[in-house]
mmCIF file of C-alpha atoms and ligand atoms in Angstrom:
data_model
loop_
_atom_site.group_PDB
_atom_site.id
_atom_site.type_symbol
_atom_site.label_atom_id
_atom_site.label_comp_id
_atom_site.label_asym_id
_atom_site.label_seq_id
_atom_site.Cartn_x
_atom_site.Cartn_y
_atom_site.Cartn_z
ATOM 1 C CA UNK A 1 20.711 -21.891 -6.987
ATOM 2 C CA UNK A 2 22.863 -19.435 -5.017
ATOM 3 C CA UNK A 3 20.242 -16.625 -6.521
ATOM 4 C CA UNK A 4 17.539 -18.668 -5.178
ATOM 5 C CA UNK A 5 19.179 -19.139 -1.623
ATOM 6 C CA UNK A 6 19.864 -15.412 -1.377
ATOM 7 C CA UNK A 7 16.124 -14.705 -1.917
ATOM 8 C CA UNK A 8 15.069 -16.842 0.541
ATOM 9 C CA UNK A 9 17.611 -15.750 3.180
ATOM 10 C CA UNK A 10 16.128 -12.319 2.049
ATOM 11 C CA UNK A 11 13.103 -13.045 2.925
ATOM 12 C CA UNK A 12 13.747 -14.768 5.839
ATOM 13 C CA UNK A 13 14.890 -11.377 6.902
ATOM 14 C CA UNK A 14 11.560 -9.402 6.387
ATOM 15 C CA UNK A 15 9.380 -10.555 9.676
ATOM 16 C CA UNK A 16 12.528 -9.339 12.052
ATOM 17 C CA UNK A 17 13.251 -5.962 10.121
ATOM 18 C CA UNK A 18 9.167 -5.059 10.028
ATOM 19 C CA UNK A 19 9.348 -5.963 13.966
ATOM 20 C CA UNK A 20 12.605 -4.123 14.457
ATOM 21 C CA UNK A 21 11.483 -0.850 12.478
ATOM 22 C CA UNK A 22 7.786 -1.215 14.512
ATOM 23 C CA UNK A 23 9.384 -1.085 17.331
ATOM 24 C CA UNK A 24 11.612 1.522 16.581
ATOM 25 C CA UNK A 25 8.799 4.051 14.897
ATOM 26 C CA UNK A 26 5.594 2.640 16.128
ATOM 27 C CA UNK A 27 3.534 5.562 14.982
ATOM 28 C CA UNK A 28 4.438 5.006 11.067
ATOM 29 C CA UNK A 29 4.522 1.090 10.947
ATOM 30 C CA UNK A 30 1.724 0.725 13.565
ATOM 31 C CA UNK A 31 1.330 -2.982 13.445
ATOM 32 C CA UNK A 32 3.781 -5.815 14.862
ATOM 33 C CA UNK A 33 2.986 -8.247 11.773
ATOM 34 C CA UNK A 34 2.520 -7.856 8.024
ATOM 35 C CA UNK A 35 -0.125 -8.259 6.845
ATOM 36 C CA UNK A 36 -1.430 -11.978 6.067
ATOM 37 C CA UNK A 37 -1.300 -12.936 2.525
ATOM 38 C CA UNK A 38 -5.621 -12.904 2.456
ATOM 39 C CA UNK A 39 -5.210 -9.321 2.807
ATOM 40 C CA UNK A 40 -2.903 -8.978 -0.166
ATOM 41 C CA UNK A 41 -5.502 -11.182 -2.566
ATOM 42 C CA UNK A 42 -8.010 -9.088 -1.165
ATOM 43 C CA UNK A 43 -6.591 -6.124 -2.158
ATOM 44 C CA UNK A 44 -5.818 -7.696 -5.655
ATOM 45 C CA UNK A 45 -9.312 -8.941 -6.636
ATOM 46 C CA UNK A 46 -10.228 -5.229 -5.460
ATOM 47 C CA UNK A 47 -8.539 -3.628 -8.208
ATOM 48 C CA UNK A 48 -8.976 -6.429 -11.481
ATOM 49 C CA UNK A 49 -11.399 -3.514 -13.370
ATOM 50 C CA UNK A 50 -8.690 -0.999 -12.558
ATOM 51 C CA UNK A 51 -8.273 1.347 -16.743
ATOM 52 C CA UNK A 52 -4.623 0.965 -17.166
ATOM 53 C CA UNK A 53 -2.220 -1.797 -15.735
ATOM 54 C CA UNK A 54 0.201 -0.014 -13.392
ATOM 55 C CA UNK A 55 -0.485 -0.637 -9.689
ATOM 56 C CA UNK A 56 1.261 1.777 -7.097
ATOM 57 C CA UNK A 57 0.994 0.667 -3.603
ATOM 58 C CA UNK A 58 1.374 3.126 -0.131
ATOM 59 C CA UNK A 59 3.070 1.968 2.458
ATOM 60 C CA UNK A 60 4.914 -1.079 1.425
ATOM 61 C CA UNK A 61 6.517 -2.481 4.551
ATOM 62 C CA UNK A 62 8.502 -5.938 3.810
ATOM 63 C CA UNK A 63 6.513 -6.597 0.425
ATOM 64 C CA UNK A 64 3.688 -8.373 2.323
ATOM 65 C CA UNK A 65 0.943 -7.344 0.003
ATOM 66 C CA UNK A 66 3.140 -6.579 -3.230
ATOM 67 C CA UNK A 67 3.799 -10.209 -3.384
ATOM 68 C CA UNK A 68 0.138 -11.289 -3.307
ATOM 69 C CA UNK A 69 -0.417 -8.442 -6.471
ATOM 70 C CA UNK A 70 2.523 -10.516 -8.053
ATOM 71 C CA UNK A 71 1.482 -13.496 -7.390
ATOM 72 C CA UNK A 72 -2.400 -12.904 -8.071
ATOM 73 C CA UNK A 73 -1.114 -11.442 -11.578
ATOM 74 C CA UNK A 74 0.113 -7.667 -11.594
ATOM 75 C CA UNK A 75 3.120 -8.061 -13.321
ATOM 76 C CA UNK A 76 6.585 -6.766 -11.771
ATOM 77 C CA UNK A 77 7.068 -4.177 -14.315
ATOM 78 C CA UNK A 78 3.623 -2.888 -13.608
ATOM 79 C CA UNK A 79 4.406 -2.227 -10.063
ATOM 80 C CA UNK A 80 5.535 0.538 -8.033
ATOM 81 C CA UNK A 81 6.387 0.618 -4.484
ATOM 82 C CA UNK A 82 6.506 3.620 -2.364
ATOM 83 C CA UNK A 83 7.673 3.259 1.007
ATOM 84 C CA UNK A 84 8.984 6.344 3.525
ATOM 85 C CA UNK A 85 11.620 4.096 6.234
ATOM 86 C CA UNK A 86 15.002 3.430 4.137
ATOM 87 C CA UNK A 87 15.807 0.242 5.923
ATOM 88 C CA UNK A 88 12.511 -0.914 4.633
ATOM 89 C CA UNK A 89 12.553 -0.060 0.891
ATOM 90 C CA UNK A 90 16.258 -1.404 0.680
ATOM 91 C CA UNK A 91 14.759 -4.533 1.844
ATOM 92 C CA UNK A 92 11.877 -4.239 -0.749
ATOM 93 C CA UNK A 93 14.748 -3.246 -3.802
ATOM 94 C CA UNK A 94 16.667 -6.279 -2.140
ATOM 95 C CA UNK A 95 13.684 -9.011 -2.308
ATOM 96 C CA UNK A 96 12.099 -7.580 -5.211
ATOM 97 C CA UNK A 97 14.721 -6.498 -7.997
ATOM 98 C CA UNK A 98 12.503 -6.525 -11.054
ATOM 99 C CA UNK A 99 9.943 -3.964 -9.228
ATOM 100 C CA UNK A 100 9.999 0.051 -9.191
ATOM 101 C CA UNK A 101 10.705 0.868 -5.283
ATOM 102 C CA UNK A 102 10.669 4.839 -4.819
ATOM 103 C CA UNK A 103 11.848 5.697 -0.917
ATOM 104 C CA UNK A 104 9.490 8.480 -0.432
ATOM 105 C CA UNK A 105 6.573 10.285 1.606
ATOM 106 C CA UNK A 106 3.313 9.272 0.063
ATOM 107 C CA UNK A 107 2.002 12.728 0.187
ATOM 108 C CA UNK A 108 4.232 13.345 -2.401
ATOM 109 C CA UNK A 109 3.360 10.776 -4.704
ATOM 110 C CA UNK A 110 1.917 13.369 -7.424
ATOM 111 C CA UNK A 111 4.591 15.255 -8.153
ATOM 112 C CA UNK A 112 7.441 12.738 -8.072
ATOM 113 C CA UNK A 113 5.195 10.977 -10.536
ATOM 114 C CA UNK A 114 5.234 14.030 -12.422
ATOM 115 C CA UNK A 115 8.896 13.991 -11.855
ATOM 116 C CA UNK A 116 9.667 10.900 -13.348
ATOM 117 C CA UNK A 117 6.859 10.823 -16.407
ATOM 118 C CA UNK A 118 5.382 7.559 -14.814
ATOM 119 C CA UNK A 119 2.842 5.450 -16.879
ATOM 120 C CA UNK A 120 -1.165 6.053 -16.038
ATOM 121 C CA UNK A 121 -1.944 4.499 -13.521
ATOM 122 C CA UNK A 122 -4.951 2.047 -13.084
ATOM 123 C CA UNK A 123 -5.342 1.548 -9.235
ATOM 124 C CA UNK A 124 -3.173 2.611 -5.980
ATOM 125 C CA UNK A 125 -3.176 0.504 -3.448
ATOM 126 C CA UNK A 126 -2.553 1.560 0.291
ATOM 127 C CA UNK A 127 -1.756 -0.588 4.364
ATOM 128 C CA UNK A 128 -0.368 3.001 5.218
ATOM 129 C CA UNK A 129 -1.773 3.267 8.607
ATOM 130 C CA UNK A 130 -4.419 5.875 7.763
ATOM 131 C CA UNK A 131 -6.502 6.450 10.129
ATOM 132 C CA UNK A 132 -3.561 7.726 12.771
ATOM 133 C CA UNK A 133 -2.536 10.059 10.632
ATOM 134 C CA UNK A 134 -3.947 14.290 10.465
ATOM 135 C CA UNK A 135 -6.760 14.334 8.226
ATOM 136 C CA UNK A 136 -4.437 17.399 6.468
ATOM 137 C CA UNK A 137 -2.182 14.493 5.554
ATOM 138 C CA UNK A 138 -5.049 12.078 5.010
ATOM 139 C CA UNK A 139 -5.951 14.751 2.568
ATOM 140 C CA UNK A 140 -3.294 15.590 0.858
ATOM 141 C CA UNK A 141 -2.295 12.094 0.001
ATOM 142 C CA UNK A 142 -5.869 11.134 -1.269
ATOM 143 C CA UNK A 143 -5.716 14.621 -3.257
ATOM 144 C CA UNK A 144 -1.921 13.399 -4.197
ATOM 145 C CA UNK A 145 -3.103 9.837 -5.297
ATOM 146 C CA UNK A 146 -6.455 11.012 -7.436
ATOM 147 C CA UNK A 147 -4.301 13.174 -9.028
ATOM 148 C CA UNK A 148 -2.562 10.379 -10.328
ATOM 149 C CA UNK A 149 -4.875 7.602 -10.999
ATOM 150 C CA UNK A 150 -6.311 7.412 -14.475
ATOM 151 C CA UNK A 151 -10.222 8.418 -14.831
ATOM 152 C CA UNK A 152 -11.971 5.015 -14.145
ATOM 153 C CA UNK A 153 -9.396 3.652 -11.519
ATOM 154 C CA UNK A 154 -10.063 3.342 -7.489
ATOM 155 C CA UNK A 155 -7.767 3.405 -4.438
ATOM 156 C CA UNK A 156 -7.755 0.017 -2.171
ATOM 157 C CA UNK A 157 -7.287 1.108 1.695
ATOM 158 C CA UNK A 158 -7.401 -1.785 4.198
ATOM 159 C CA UNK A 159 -8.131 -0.742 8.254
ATOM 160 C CA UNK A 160 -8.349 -2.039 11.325
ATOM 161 C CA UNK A 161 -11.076 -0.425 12.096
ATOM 162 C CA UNK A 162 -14.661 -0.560 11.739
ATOM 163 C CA UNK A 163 -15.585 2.938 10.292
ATOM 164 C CA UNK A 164 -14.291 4.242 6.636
ATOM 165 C CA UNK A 165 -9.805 5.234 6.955
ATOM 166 C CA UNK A 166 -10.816 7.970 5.333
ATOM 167 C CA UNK A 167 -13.323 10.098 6.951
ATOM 168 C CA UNK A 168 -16.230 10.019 4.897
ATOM 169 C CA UNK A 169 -16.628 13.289 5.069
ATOM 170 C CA UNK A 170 -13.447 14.091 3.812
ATOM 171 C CA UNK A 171 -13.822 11.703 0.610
ATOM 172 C CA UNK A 172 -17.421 13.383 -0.154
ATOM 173 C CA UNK A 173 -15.177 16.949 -0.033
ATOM 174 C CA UNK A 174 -13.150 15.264 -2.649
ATOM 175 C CA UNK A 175 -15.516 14.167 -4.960
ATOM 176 C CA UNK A 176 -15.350 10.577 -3.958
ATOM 177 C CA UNK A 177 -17.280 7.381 -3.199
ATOM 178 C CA UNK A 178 -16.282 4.932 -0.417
ATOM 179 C CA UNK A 179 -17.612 1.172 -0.566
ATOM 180 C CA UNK A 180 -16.660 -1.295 2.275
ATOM 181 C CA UNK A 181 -15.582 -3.868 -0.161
ATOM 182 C CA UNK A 182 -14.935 -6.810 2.568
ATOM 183 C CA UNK A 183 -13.895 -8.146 5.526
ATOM 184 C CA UNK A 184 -10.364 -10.289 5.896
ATOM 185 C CA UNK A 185 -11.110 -12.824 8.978
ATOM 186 C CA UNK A 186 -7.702 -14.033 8.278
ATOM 187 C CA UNK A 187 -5.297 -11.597 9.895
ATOM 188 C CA UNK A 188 -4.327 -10.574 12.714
ATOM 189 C CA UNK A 189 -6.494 -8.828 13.376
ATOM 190 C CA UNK A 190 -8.794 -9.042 11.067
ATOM 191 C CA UNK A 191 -8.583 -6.168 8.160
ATOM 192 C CA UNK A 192 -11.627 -4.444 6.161
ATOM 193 C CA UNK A 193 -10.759 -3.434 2.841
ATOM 194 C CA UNK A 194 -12.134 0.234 1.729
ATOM 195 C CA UNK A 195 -12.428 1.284 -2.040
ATOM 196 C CA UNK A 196 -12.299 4.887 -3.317
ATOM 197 C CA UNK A 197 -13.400 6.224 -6.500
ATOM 198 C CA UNK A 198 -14.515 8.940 -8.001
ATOM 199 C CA UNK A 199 -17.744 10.019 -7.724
ATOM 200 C CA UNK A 200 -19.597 10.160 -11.524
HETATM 201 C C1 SAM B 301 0.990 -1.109 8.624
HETATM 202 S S1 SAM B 301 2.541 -1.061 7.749
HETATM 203 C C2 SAM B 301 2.099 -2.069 6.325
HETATM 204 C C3 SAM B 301 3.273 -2.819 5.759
HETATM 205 C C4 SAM B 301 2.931 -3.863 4.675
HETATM 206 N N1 SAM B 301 2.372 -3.252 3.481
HETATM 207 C C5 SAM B 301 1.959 -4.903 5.193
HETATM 208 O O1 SAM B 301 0.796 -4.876 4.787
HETATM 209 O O2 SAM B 301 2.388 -5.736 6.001
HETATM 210 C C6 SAM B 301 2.557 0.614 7.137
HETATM 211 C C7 SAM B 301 3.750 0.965 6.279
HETATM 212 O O3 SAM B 301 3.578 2.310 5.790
HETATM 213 C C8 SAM B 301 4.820 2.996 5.855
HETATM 214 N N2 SAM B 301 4.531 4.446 5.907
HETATM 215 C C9 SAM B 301 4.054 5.162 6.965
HETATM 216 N N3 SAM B 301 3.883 6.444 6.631
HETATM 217 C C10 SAM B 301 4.228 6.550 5.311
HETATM 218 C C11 SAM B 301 4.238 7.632 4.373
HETATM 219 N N4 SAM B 301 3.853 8.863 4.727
HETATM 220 N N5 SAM B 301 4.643 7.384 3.105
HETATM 221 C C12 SAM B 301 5.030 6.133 2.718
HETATM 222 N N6 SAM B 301 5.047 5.075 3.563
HETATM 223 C C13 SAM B 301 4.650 5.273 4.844
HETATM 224 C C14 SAM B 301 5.465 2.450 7.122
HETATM 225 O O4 SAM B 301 6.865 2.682 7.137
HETATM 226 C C15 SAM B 301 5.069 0.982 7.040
HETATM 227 O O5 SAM B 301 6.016 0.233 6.326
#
């Protein structure tokens, strides 16, 4: 019971630290609210034909999304979280204890991987605010990320915006395809949801 009641006052906490930390670095949280649980389902139904199990997702804020890929059926220890503020992913180790939290710069992802001898990895995952970032950086964490996923797999991007996060250009440089997968109404605002993969 006392477990239980700590996870919920955990949890309670999450909406005040993402607003606190938004405020305090608005150019890497860029939003005022997580994202709405829609988004996270989304994102899961995005990535069911993903070739191997493990999910790694960008940019994971207060666990908004990683509890929807729980909940819709990615299981815990199939699940890595990478997020770059330390307040953040002590929250995330806090609220989720059976999941993998790395508190690191996605642009490194492929060598930490590397690193650590991770599993293969079937699909990444990404809310990391994309499109406000250099396209070097945009680059070198797509390039970071394919080098990663398993042959078969796809990265999930959601945006705000109306054109592709990652410049199309940019993904055709790559060797990638980009589908607009769909359109989440519910959240504020509403969210499209990008797939990458590559190209045949
Ligand atoms: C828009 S918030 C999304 C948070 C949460 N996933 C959600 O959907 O509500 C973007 C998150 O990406 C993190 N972030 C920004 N730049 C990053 C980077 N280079 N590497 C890892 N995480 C980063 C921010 O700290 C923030 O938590």
């Amino acid at each position: 019971m006392n477990e239980q009641l700590e996870q919920l006052a955990t949890r309670a906490q999450g909406p005040l630290l993402f607003w606190g930390r938004s405020l305090r670095n608005p150019r890497q949280i860029c939003s005022l609210f997580p994202s709405s649980p829609f988004v996270g389902r989304a994102m899961t139904d995005a990535i069911v034909s993903r070739p191997a199990p493990h999910v790694i997702e960008l940019g994971a804020g207060t666990g908004a999304v990683s509890r929807q890929l729980i909940r819709n059926g990615v299981r815990e220890d199939n699940l890595t979280l990478v997020e770059l503020d330390p307040a953040l992913g002590g929250h995330l180790r806090r609220s989720f204890p059976g999941v993998d939290v790395m508190i690191a710069p996605a642009q490194q992802l492929s060598e930490l991987w590397a690193e650590r001898q991770g599993p293969d990895v079937g699909a990444i995952v990404s809310t990391l605010p994309m499109r406000l970032f250099p396209k070097p950086m945009i680059r070198s964490i797509m390039k970071s990320s394919f080098q990663v996923i398993a042959p078969g797999g796809m990265f999930v991007q959601f945006t705000y915006r109306e054109s592709s996060p990652v410049p199309l250009r940019l993904a055709k440089a790559l060797g990638l395809t980009a589908q607009r997968r769909c359109l989440v109404w519910a959240n504020l605002p509403p969210a499209a949801i990008w797939v990458y993969e590559r190209a045949e």
